[in-house]
Structure formats: structure tokens, C-alpha cells
Amino acid sequence: MSESFEKHAVLVVETSEEYLCSSAETLLEGMVRLGRKCIPIGCVNGGCGVCKVAIVKGHVRKCGPMSRVHVSEEEESQGFLLACRAMPMSKVELKIIGKMKKIIW
Amino acid sequence: MGVMRIGHISIKVMDMAEALKHYENVIGMKVTHTDADGNVYLKCWDEWDKYSVILTPSNQAGFNHVAYKVTDDFALVRLTQKVRDYGIQVEELPAGSLPDCGRMVKFNMPSGHEMRLFAEKDILGTDVGCTNPDPWPDDIRGAGAHWLDHCLLVCEMDPERGVNTLVDNKHFFIKALNFFETEQVVVGPNGSIQIASFLSHSSKPHDIAFVVGPTSGLHHLSFFLDSWHDILKAADVMAKNRTRIDVSPTRHGITRGETIYFFDPSGNRNETFAGLGYQAQRDKPLITWTEDQIGRAIFYHTGVLVESFTTVYT
């Protein structure tokens, strides 16, 4: 990761956990790379929906398609998105919407 | 006479260009056809039929249908009747409803997954041909997967409503399609709830598998590799391509498979899987994995479940 990119603080409101994420990687990738787990980690590719968050403060840049099963256009316009599909452009505060369901076994 | 193998799987992708980079450069498939609707058809180097994966452009990830190839049209007629006799509605699709594919019959499994059977598809041949073939072609890319091996489907279960479509699917596959069960995972009092079933119609430990979940979906599609070393190399290929790996190289207790799980760029889980494990036979006693050993059943070395593996699917 190039140092020329800015790093921004990402705060998870529910747990007050905070980490630094480069503006060149997604909110989820930045967290995963640090070995942190404050946002649920799934496919990291926009398809499974477990990393759904609501941005409550700050700006992000969206990147790549998000499954419309998990984030509708209306929800997206209200600030819901998948953390694996948004890069921080400023300090970001977010709430966790998605969750790991204890489902298969 | 009957089902031979998984013929193809059709899945949704959200960015076709990214999907093709993945299935060509990481899995090592080749595009053999693109239709007017933008659906892309691919095959592995060791497969002879024209395609085994269909990628369809969509605004979501997930499963469209899975198709199994049967020996001949006589088997198709006979199996169609058996599916109807089981009480499942069948739609007959004419030849060419999918490109270069003969007539198909289409129906839904009890879990709701669309399934098709067909007897004929255009044959392109493997990349090494069938006259004095070399063991592998010179232009292998990425992991160089040999073939699409199987899929694992998530089947709706709701114990409060007494619904377990995994068990319904198992009975359907055994009674109507003549599969046999090789392994199962059971939980609950006296192991009374079945949560995974592995079914074969060949000498492989599984040709299809089912697990339970709150809604039906796709857990993964799996590609065959030859050896543990090929698994290591496949993981290197994934790292080079920044592929999101869900579970790095390890071994399953179930099927004894050597494995990597990873996600395509739309979040559909893939597996590269090596080792035929054991020879599955119809008279081989059923293998049962119990609730206290589920971790070991899935990830044999650590015996520890991986949260994303057991909770995330498309």
C-alpha cells in the first residue's frame, strides 16, 4: 500500500472500536488486513451482504457493484452500503447493519 | 444408465469483466461461447463438453441452476418419468434452449434450487486431445483446474415449522435420480437432525452436497485439481491475483478432500479440491459425523470452525 494515500480513522459506533484505513482500500479490506473483526467479514466482494453498514458521519467513495439483494438503491441513497465496497475519504463513523447468522452448522 | 456427472452450473455475476479475469486467470478456464444476452460459457482444459460454467450478468450474486448430464436420451426419458412420479413438476426445454446443448428437462429440487438434466452437449474435446495425449497442455493458466467437480447447495431448514429441505432433497436424489449417500452430518438429540448430506452417482465421494441454512442458496462450486501440490500452487495464484481466500489450504475430514475456499469477484464461493479421497461405492457403509466433531469433519487439522465458511453464502 502506497504511503501517498491518506489514512482515515474508521469508528464503529456500537463498540467504539477504531482503526485506520487508507483511502485506497475499502473499509472492510483495511480492517481485514489489520486482523481486526469489528465489522462482520464475508466474501469481501459485494455479494454476501454480511458487512452491511450505515455511514453516520464522514464521506466514502463507492467502488464496485453491491448485491441488490442486500442493499437496494433506496437504501444506498440513505447511506447504507457494504463496507467491502466503499473507501474512506474522511474520518468515518459507521453502524453495523449486517450480521453473521448462525446458520449452516 | 442414468446420471453421469455435473454438466454445468449457471451463476450470477455483478461485473462480467472481473468475473472473467477470475474464472480465466485464477481457475484457468477458457471462454468457449458468449451469447447475445451477454451470458458467458466456459470450460476447463480437461473437460470435453463445450462448457461447464455459465456466468450470467446480474445485479446480485448467486445460483441460477445446476445441470447434470445423463448417459443418453433413453435415460433422460426414464429419469423425467421418475421425477414426475416423485410428484415434481417437469418442464421440457427444446434443444438449443441453451447454446450447443440438447434438449433439457427442468424442475425444482424440494429446496427450490432449479435443476436440469440433459443428455447431449457439443463436444470440443480436452486441450490434450484423445490421440496419444500428453498429460497436460502447454497453455495452462492459473490453478489449471481439471474440471467442475460438484456443488454444495444450502437448503432451507426451519425446525420450528418442521421444514428440512436438505432431507427432502436427499430422498429425492436417492429415490428419483438414483444417487447414493456417502457421508452425513447430524446434530441434536440422538443425532436426529441432519444438517449435511453428501451424495454420489459415480465413484467419487460426492457429485453434489447439501447443507442446511435459513434460506436456500449457493455455498460453493468446486473445481478438481490433481494433487496437494496443485492446491499449494493454486493458493499462490490466488495470492498473486489478490483473490479473497476464505479458507487457506487444508484437509476436510468429510471426503478427505484437500481444499481451498475462496470467493469470485461477485462473492460466489469457489473451491479447488484435490484428492479423490476414497472410492465411493453403493454398498459402502454410510459415514456419519457427529455434532461434537463437526469442526474436525469440516477442517480436519484444526478442528475449529471458520465463521465465514459456516455462515456466508450467496
Short mmCIF file of C-alpha atoms in Angstrom, two decimals:
data_model
loop_
_atom_site.label_atom_id
_atom_site.label_comp_id
_atom_site.label_asym_id
_atom_site.label_seq_id
_atom_site.Cartn_x
_atom_site.Cartn_y
_atom_site.Cartn_z
CA MET A 1 0.00 0.00 0.00
CA SER A 2 1.49 3.31 -1.09
CA GLU A 3 2.08 5.83 1.66
CA SER A 4 0.88 8.60 -0.66
CA PHE A 5 -2.69 7.68 0.18
CA GLU A 6 -4.28 9.30 3.18
CA LYS A 7 -5.24 7.25 6.17
CA HIS A 8 -8.52 7.93 7.87
CA ALA A 9 -9.93 6.81 11.18
CA VAL A 10 -12.92 4.50 10.97
CA LEU A 11 -15.08 4.32 14.10
CA VAL A 12 -17.58 1.56 14.72
CA VAL A 13 -20.22 3.33 16.79
CA GLU A 14 -21.65 0.32 18.65
CA THR A 15 -18.34 -0.89 20.06
CA SER A 16 -16.28 2.34 19.92
CA GLU A 17 -13.64 0.32 18.07
CA GLU A 18 -11.49 2.39 15.76
CA TYR A 19 -8.92 1.59 13.09
CA LEU A 20 -7.01 3.44 10.40
CA CYS A 21 -7.93 2.76 6.80
CA SER A 22 -6.23 4.04 3.67
CA SER A 23 -8.30 5.96 1.13
CA ALA A 24 -7.03 3.42 -1.43
CA GLU A 25 -8.66 0.41 0.18
CA THR A 26 -12.16 -0.39 1.25
CA LEU A 27 -13.40 0.00 4.82
CA LEU A 28 -13.51 -3.79 5.11
CA GLU A 29 -10.18 -4.56 3.39
CA GLY A 30 -8.41 -2.06 5.63
CA MET A 31 -9.86 -3.75 8.70
CA VAL A 32 -9.23 -7.30 7.49
CA ARG A 33 -5.59 -6.53 6.71
CA LEU A 34 -5.09 -5.46 10.33
CA GLY A 35 -6.62 -8.71 11.56
CA ARG A 36 -9.50 -6.81 13.17
CA LYS A 37 -13.04 -8.14 13.28
CA CYS A 38 -15.27 -5.24 14.28
CA ILE A 39 -17.30 -5.46 11.03
CA PRO A 40 -18.56 -8.95 10.00
CA ILE A 41 -16.32 -10.44 7.30
CA GLY A 42 -17.83 -12.47 4.48
CA CYS A 43 -16.98 -12.63 0.79
CA VAL A 44 -15.34 -9.16 0.78
CA ASN A 45 -16.60 -8.90 -2.82
CA GLY A 46 -20.04 -7.29 -2.59
CA GLY A 47 -22.10 -10.46 -2.84
CA CYS A 48 -22.96 -11.86 0.59
CA GLY A 49 -24.10 -8.76 2.47
CA VAL A 50 -22.79 -9.52 5.96
CA CYS A 51 -20.64 -6.36 6.06
CA LYS A 52 -23.62 -4.04 5.52
CA VAL A 53 -23.14 -0.76 7.40
CA ALA A 54 -24.78 2.65 7.71
CA ILE A 55 -22.45 5.60 7.32
CA VAL A 56 -23.45 8.08 10.03
CA LYS A 57 -20.60 10.58 9.62
CA GLY A 58 -17.95 11.23 7.02
CA HIS A 59 -17.53 10.62 3.31
CA VAL A 60 -16.79 7.48 1.37
CA ARG A 61 -16.14 6.65 -2.27
CA LYS A 62 -18.07 3.66 -3.57
CA CYS A 63 -16.23 1.09 -5.65
CA GLY A 64 -17.59 -1.99 -7.38
CA PRO A 65 -21.07 -3.50 -7.50
CA MET A 66 -23.08 -4.35 -4.38
CA SER A 67 -25.67 -7.12 -4.48
CA ARG A 68 -29.12 -5.52 -4.70
CA VAL A 69 -30.43 -8.39 -2.61
CA HIS A 70 -28.57 -6.84 0.30
CA VAL A 71 -28.52 -3.08 -0.47
CA SER A 72 -31.40 -1.66 -2.52
CA GLU A 73 -30.98 1.57 -4.48
CA GLU A 74 -33.21 3.30 -1.95
CA GLU A 75 -31.10 2.06 0.96
CA GLU A 76 -27.94 3.12 -0.83
CA SER A 77 -29.34 6.66 -1.20
CA GLN A 78 -29.93 6.67 2.58
CA GLY A 79 -26.31 5.85 3.41
CA PHE A 80 -26.45 2.08 3.68
CA LEU A 81 -23.70 0.20 1.90
CA LEU A 82 -21.39 -2.77 2.08
CA ALA A 83 -18.12 -1.98 3.84
CA CYS A 84 -16.27 -4.01 1.21
CA ARG A 85 -17.43 -1.59 -1.48
CA ALA A 86 -16.55 1.82 -0.02
CA MET A 87 -13.26 3.62 0.57
CA PRO A 88 -12.93 6.31 3.25
CA MET A 89 -12.43 9.89 2.05
CA SER A 90 -12.51 11.38 5.54
CA LYS A 91 -12.91 10.18 9.10
CA VAL A 92 -15.86 7.78 9.01
CA GLU A 93 -18.31 6.74 11.69
CA LEU A 94 -20.48 3.74 10.90
CA LYS A 95 -23.06 1.44 12.42
CA ILE A 96 -23.16 -2.29 11.80
CA ILE A 97 -26.32 -3.44 9.99
CA GLY A 98 -25.29 -6.84 8.63
CA LYS A 99 -24.69 -9.77 10.89
CA MET A 100 -23.35 -13.26 10.79
CA LYS A 101 -26.28 -15.60 11.11
CA LYS A 102 -25.52 -18.88 12.84
CA ILE A 103 -26.92 -20.84 10.05
CA ILE A 104 -25.30 -23.74 8.40
CA TRP A 105 -23.83 -25.91 11.10
CA MET B 1 -27.61 -45.82 -17.44
CA GLY B 2 -28.55 -42.63 -15.73
CA VAL B 3 -26.82 -39.54 -14.37
CA MET B 4 -23.11 -39.31 -15.25
CA ARG B 5 -21.85 -36.10 -13.68
CA ILE B 6 -22.41 -32.42 -13.07
CA GLY B 7 -22.76 -30.99 -16.58
CA HIS B 8 -22.71 -27.30 -15.79
CA ILE B 9 -23.65 -24.69 -13.24
CA SER B 10 -25.12 -21.29 -14.06
CA ILE B 11 -24.37 -18.48 -11.63
CA LYS B 12 -24.93 -14.73 -11.41
CA VAL B 13 -22.06 -12.26 -11.51
CA MET B 14 -22.18 -8.50 -11.00
CA ASP B 15 -19.17 -7.47 -13.12
CA MET B 16 -18.56 -9.74 -16.10
CA ALA B 17 -15.09 -8.40 -16.92
CA GLU B 18 -13.90 -9.03 -13.35
CA ALA B 19 -15.61 -12.43 -13.30
CA LEU B 20 -13.87 -13.48 -16.50
CA LYS B 21 -10.48 -12.40 -15.15
CA HIS B 22 -11.16 -14.67 -12.19
CA TYR B 23 -12.51 -17.74 -13.98
CA GLU B 24 -9.85 -17.48 -16.73
CA ASN B 25 -6.74 -16.34 -14.86
CA VAL B 26 -7.30 -17.87 -11.41
CA ILE B 27 -9.34 -21.01 -12.09
CA GLY B 28 -7.77 -21.43 -15.54
CA MET B 29 -10.93 -21.90 -17.61
CA LYS B 30 -11.38 -20.79 -21.23
CA VAL B 31 -14.34 -18.95 -22.73
CA THR B 32 -15.98 -21.11 -25.40
CA HIS B 33 -19.09 -19.04 -26.15
CA THR B 34 -20.76 -15.71 -25.45
CA ASP B 35 -24.44 -15.31 -26.31
CA ALA B 36 -26.44 -12.25 -27.39
CA ASP B 37 -27.62 -11.62 -23.82
CA GLY B 38 -24.04 -11.37 -22.56
CA ASN B 39 -24.00 -14.77 -20.84
CA VAL B 40 -20.54 -16.30 -20.98
CA TYR B 41 -19.80 -20.05 -21.23
CA LEU B 42 -16.50 -21.56 -20.08
CA LYS B 43 -14.78 -24.92 -19.84
CA CYS B 44 -11.73 -26.35 -18.06
CA TRP B 45 -8.84 -27.83 -20.05
CA ASP B 46 -9.58 -31.43 -19.08
CA GLU B 47 -13.29 -31.23 -19.90
CA TRP B 48 -14.58 -32.30 -23.31
CA ASP B 49 -18.08 -30.82 -23.32
CA LYS B 50 -18.33 -27.26 -24.58
CA TYR B 51 -18.95 -25.63 -21.22
CA SER B 52 -19.30 -26.39 -17.52
CA VAL B 53 -19.84 -22.88 -16.13
CA ILE B 54 -22.30 -20.25 -17.35
CA LEU B 55 -21.86 -16.73 -16.00
CA THR B 56 -24.93 -14.50 -16.28
CA PRO B 57 -24.78 -10.72 -15.79
CA SER B 58 -26.89 -9.57 -12.83
CA ASN B 59 -27.15 -7.02 -10.04
CA GLN B 60 -26.64 -9.76 -7.46
CA ALA B 61 -24.53 -12.86 -6.90
CA GLY B 62 -25.80 -16.42 -6.57
CA PHE B 63 -27.21 -19.53 -8.14
CA ASN B 64 -29.30 -19.84 -11.32
CA HIS B 65 -29.35 -23.57 -11.95
CA VAL B 66 -27.28 -26.73 -11.96
CA ALA B 67 -27.49 -29.30 -14.75
CA TYR B 68 -26.43 -32.95 -14.67
CA LYS B 69 -25.52 -34.88 -17.78
CA VAL B 70 -27.15 -38.28 -18.25
CA THR B 71 -25.93 -41.17 -20.39
CA ASP B 72 -28.38 -40.85 -23.29
CA ASP B 73 -31.86 -39.79 -24.30
CA PHE B 74 -33.34 -43.05 -23.07
CA ALA B 75 -32.02 -42.26 -19.59
CA LEU B 76 -33.40 -38.73 -19.90
CA VAL B 77 -36.87 -40.08 -20.71
CA ARG B 78 -36.72 -42.58 -17.86
CA LEU B 79 -35.45 -40.04 -15.30
CA THR B 80 -38.03 -37.47 -16.40
CA GLN B 81 -40.74 -40.02 -15.62
CA LYS B 82 -39.16 -40.82 -12.25
CA VAL B 83 -39.07 -37.12 -11.32
CA ARG B 84 -42.74 -36.78 -12.34
CA ASP B 85 -43.66 -39.94 -10.43
CA TYR B 86 -41.97 -38.43 -7.38
CA GLY B 87 -44.51 -35.61 -7.64
CA ILE B 88 -42.26 -32.90 -9.02
CA GLN B 89 -43.40 -30.83 -11.99
CA VAL B 90 -41.10 -31.03 -15.01
CA GLU B 91 -40.74 -28.57 -17.87
CA GLU B 92 -39.26 -29.86 -21.13
CA LEU B 93 -36.93 -27.44 -22.93
CA PRO B 94 -36.13 -28.00 -26.62
CA ALA B 95 -32.60 -28.49 -27.93
CA GLY B 96 -30.83 -25.16 -28.27
CA SER B 97 -32.60 -23.53 -25.33
CA LEU B 98 -29.03 -23.31 -24.07
CA PRO B 99 -26.39 -22.93 -26.78
CA ASP B 100 -24.94 -26.16 -28.17
CA CYS B 101 -26.93 -28.20 -25.67
CA GLY B 102 -29.52 -30.86 -26.48
CA ARG B 103 -32.99 -30.94 -25.02
CA MET B 104 -33.21 -30.45 -21.29
CA VAL B 105 -35.71 -31.17 -18.58
CA LYS B 106 -36.08 -28.55 -15.91
CA PHE B 107 -37.53 -28.86 -12.42
CA ASN B 108 -37.01 -27.58 -8.92
CA MET B 109 -35.44 -29.62 -6.16
CA PRO B 110 -37.52 -29.71 -2.93
CA SER B 111 -35.16 -26.98 -1.66
CA GLY B 112 -36.27 -24.73 -4.54
CA HIS B 113 -32.98 -24.92 -6.46
CA GLU B 114 -33.53 -25.18 -10.20
CA MET B 115 -32.06 -28.35 -11.66
CA ARG B 116 -31.84 -29.60 -15.21
CA LEU B 117 -30.93 -32.87 -16.88
CA PHE B 118 -29.60 -33.22 -20.40
CA ALA B 119 -28.02 -35.97 -22.50
CA GLU B 120 -26.18 -34.09 -25.22
CA LYS B 121 -23.86 -31.12 -25.49
CA ASP B 122 -21.39 -30.19 -28.20
CA ILE B 123 -18.03 -31.83 -27.60
CA LEU B 124 -14.93 -29.69 -28.09
CA GLY B 125 -12.54 -32.24 -26.59
CA THR B 126 -9.96 -31.77 -23.89
CA ASP B 127 -6.99 -29.49 -24.52
CA VAL B 128 -4.72 -32.52 -24.92
CA GLY B 129 -6.98 -34.33 -27.36
CA CYS B 130 -7.64 -38.04 -27.36
CA THR B 131 -4.99 -39.40 -29.71
CA ASN B 132 -1.73 -40.12 -27.87
CA PRO B 133 -2.47 -37.29 -25.42
CA ASP B 134 0.16 -35.52 -23.35
CA PRO B 135 -0.66 -35.43 -19.62
CA TRP B 136 -1.27 -31.66 -19.63
CA PRO B 137 -1.44 -28.84 -22.18
CA ASP B 138 1.24 -26.14 -22.50
CA ASP B 139 -1.06 -23.16 -22.06
CA ILE B 140 -2.40 -23.89 -18.59
CA ARG B 141 -3.31 -20.71 -16.75
CA GLY B 142 -3.73 -20.04 -13.07
CA ALA B 143 -4.71 -23.01 -10.95
CA GLY B 144 -5.31 -25.04 -14.12
CA ALA B 145 -8.47 -26.69 -12.80
CA HIS B 146 -9.22 -30.01 -14.48
CA TRP B 147 -13.00 -29.95 -14.25
CA LEU B 148 -16.04 -28.66 -12.43
CA ASP B 149 -16.41 -31.38 -9.83
CA HIS B 150 -19.51 -30.72 -7.72
CA CYS B 151 -21.51 -28.04 -5.98
CA LEU B 152 -22.70 -27.59 -2.41
CA LEU B 153 -26.15 -26.08 -2.08
CA VAL B 154 -27.66 -24.51 1.04
CA CYS B 155 -31.14 -25.90 1.70
CA GLU B 156 -33.78 -24.11 3.74
CA MET B 157 -34.34 -25.52 7.21
CA ASP B 158 -36.73 -24.20 9.86
CA PRO B 159 -37.03 -26.61 12.78
CA GLU B 160 -39.95 -24.65 14.28
CA ARG B 161 -42.03 -25.26 11.16
CA GLY B 162 -40.67 -28.81 10.81
CA VAL B 163 -39.03 -27.90 7.49
CA ASN B 164 -35.75 -29.53 6.45
CA THR B 165 -35.45 -29.37 2.67
CA LEU B 166 -31.99 -30.98 2.87
CA VAL B 167 -33.63 -34.24 3.92
CA ASP B 168 -36.28 -33.75 1.23
CA ASN B 169 -33.54 -33.23 -1.38
CA LYS B 170 -31.64 -36.27 -0.18
CA HIS B 171 -34.68 -38.51 -0.54
CA PHE B 172 -35.45 -37.06 -3.97
CA PHE B 173 -31.90 -37.58 -5.23
CA ILE B 174 -31.78 -41.14 -3.92
CA LYS B 175 -35.28 -42.26 -4.95
CA ALA B 176 -35.84 -40.38 -8.20
CA LEU B 177 -32.30 -39.81 -9.53
CA ASN B 178 -30.62 -42.95 -8.12
CA PHE B 179 -27.84 -41.15 -6.22
CA PHE B 180 -26.45 -42.77 -3.06
CA GLU B 181 -25.38 -41.08 0.16
CA THR B 182 -21.71 -41.34 1.18
CA GLU B 183 -21.49 -39.12 4.26
CA GLN B 184 -23.78 -37.19 6.59
CA VAL B 185 -23.51 -34.71 9.46
CA VAL B 186 -26.09 -34.99 12.21
CA VAL B 187 -26.81 -32.87 15.29
CA GLY B 188 -29.40 -32.61 18.05
CA PRO B 189 -30.79 -35.26 20.41
CA ASN B 190 -29.54 -38.69 19.26
CA GLY B 191 -28.30 -37.08 16.05
CA SER B 192 -31.90 -36.67 14.93
CA ILE B 193 -31.33 -33.57 12.79
CA GLN B 194 -29.37 -33.97 9.58
CA ILE B 195 -27.53 -30.81 8.56
CA ALA B 196 -25.29 -32.05 5.73
CA SER B 197 -25.57 -34.76 3.09
CA PHE B 198 -23.00 -35.87 0.51
CA LEU B 199 -24.38 -37.73 -2.47
CA SER B 200 -22.68 -39.59 -5.30
CA HIS B 201 -23.68 -41.13 -8.59
CA SER B 202 -20.17 -42.22 -9.53
CA SER B 203 -17.13 -43.50 -7.69
CA LYS B 204 -16.35 -40.02 -6.27
CA PRO B 205 -17.22 -39.23 -2.64
CA HIS B 206 -19.68 -36.58 -3.85
CA ASP B 207 -21.26 -35.33 -7.05
CA ILE B 208 -23.49 -32.93 -5.12
CA ALA B 209 -23.77 -31.96 -1.48
CA PHE B 210 -26.32 -30.20 0.67
CA VAL B 211 -26.15 -28.28 3.94
CA VAL B 212 -28.93 -26.51 5.79
CA GLY B 213 -29.47 -22.76 6.19
CA PRO B 214 -32.27 -20.26 6.84
CA THR B 215 -32.79 -19.74 3.10
CA SER B 216 -31.77 -21.78 0.08
CA GLY B 217 -28.69 -20.65 -1.83
CA LEU B 218 -25.26 -21.50 -3.18
CA HIS B 219 -22.47 -22.40 -0.78
CA HIS B 220 -19.83 -23.16 -3.42
CA LEU B 221 -18.93 -24.62 -6.76
CA SER B 222 -15.85 -26.82 -6.74
CA PHE B 223 -13.11 -27.46 -9.28
CA PHE B 224 -10.91 -30.54 -9.31
CA LEU B 225 -7.12 -30.40 -9.03
CA ASP B 226 -4.79 -33.36 -9.14
CA SER B 227 -2.65 -33.09 -6.03
CA TRP B 228 -1.86 -31.36 -2.79
CA HIS B 229 0.97 -29.56 -4.60
CA ASP B 230 -1.55 -28.22 -7.11
CA ILE B 231 -3.54 -26.89 -4.16
CA LEU B 232 -0.47 -25.02 -2.89
CA LYS B 233 0.16 -23.58 -6.33
CA ALA B 234 -3.50 -22.59 -6.65
CA ALA B 235 -3.21 -20.67 -3.37
CA ASP B 236 -0.12 -18.90 -4.78
CA VAL B 237 -2.12 -17.99 -7.89
CA MET B 238 -4.88 -16.59 -5.66
CA ALA B 239 -2.40 -14.52 -3.67
CA LYS B 240 -0.86 -13.15 -6.88
CA ASN B 241 -4.31 -12.20 -8.12
CA ARG B 242 -5.45 -10.82 -4.74
CA THR B 243 -8.29 -13.33 -4.66
CA ARG B 244 -10.20 -13.29 -1.40
CA ILE B 245 -9.39 -16.62 0.28
CA ASP B 246 -11.99 -17.84 2.76
CA VAL B 247 -10.10 -20.94 3.98
CA SER B 248 -6.43 -21.44 3.08
CA PRO B 249 -5.14 -24.90 2.08
CA THR B 250 -6.25 -27.64 4.46
CA ARG B 251 -7.97 -31.02 4.55
CA HIS B 252 -11.58 -31.92 5.19
CA GLY B 253 -12.45 -34.85 7.42
CA ILE B 254 -15.54 -35.27 5.24
CA THR B 255 -14.50 -36.78 1.86
CA ARG B 256 -10.81 -36.48 2.91
CA GLY B 257 -10.64 -33.68 0.34
CA GLU B 258 -7.66 -31.31 0.17
CA THR B 259 -9.10 -27.88 -0.28
CA ILE B 260 -9.05 -24.11 -0.61
CA TYR B 261 -12.16 -21.96 -0.39
CA PHE B 262 -12.21 -18.53 -1.97
CA PHE B 263 -14.61 -16.02 -3.49
CA ASP B 264 -15.09 -14.93 -7.07
CA PRO B 265 -15.28 -11.14 -7.61
CA SER B 266 -19.06 -11.20 -7.02
CA GLY B 267 -18.75 -13.12 -3.77
CA ASN B 268 -19.75 -16.56 -5.07
CA ARG B 269 -17.67 -19.08 -3.14
CA ASN B 270 -15.41 -21.40 -5.16
CA GLU B 271 -13.38 -24.39 -4.06
CA THR B 272 -10.34 -26.01 -5.59
CA PHE B 273 -10.34 -29.54 -4.37
CA ALA B 274 -7.77 -32.33 -4.76
CA GLY B 275 -7.68 -35.98 -3.99
CA LEU B 276 -10.49 -38.40 -4.75
CA GLY B 277 -10.33 -39.41 -1.09
CA TYR B 278 -11.72 -42.91 -1.41
CA GLN B 279 -13.70 -44.90 -3.88
CA ALA B 280 -17.39 -44.34 -3.29
CA GLN B 281 -19.48 -47.44 -3.82
CA ARG B 282 -23.18 -48.08 -3.36
CA ASP B 283 -22.56 -50.81 -0.77
CA LYS B 284 -20.03 -48.80 1.28
CA PRO B 285 -21.48 -48.12 4.73
CA LEU B 286 -22.59 -44.52 5.26
CA ILE B 287 -20.07 -42.30 7.08
CA THR B 288 -21.58 -40.23 9.91
CA TRP B 289 -20.07 -37.13 11.52
CA THR B 290 -21.48 -36.18 14.91
CA GLU B 291 -22.18 -32.79 16.45
CA ASP B 292 -19.20 -32.88 18.83
CA GLN B 293 -16.80 -33.45 15.93
CA ILE B 294 -18.21 -31.02 13.36
CA GLY B 295 -15.10 -28.84 13.47
CA ARG B 296 -12.92 -31.88 12.67
CA ALA B 297 -15.36 -33.04 9.99
CA ILE B 298 -15.01 -29.78 8.13
CA PHE B 299 -11.45 -28.67 8.93
CA TYR B 300 -9.64 -31.82 9.91
CA HIS B 301 -6.35 -30.29 11.09
CA THR B 302 -7.55 -27.56 13.42
CA GLY B 303 -10.96 -28.95 14.30
CA VAL B 304 -12.08 -25.33 14.50
CA LEU B 305 -14.96 -23.86 12.51
CA VAL B 306 -14.38 -20.79 10.34
CA GLU B 307 -17.22 -18.36 10.90
CA SER B 308 -17.46 -17.05 7.34
CA PHE B 309 -17.43 -20.60 5.94
CA THR B 310 -20.37 -21.68 8.03
CA THR B 311 -22.44 -18.52 7.77
CA VAL B 312 -21.81 -16.78 4.43
CA TYR B 313 -23.23 -17.79 1.06
CA THR B 314 -24.87 -16.29 -2.00
#
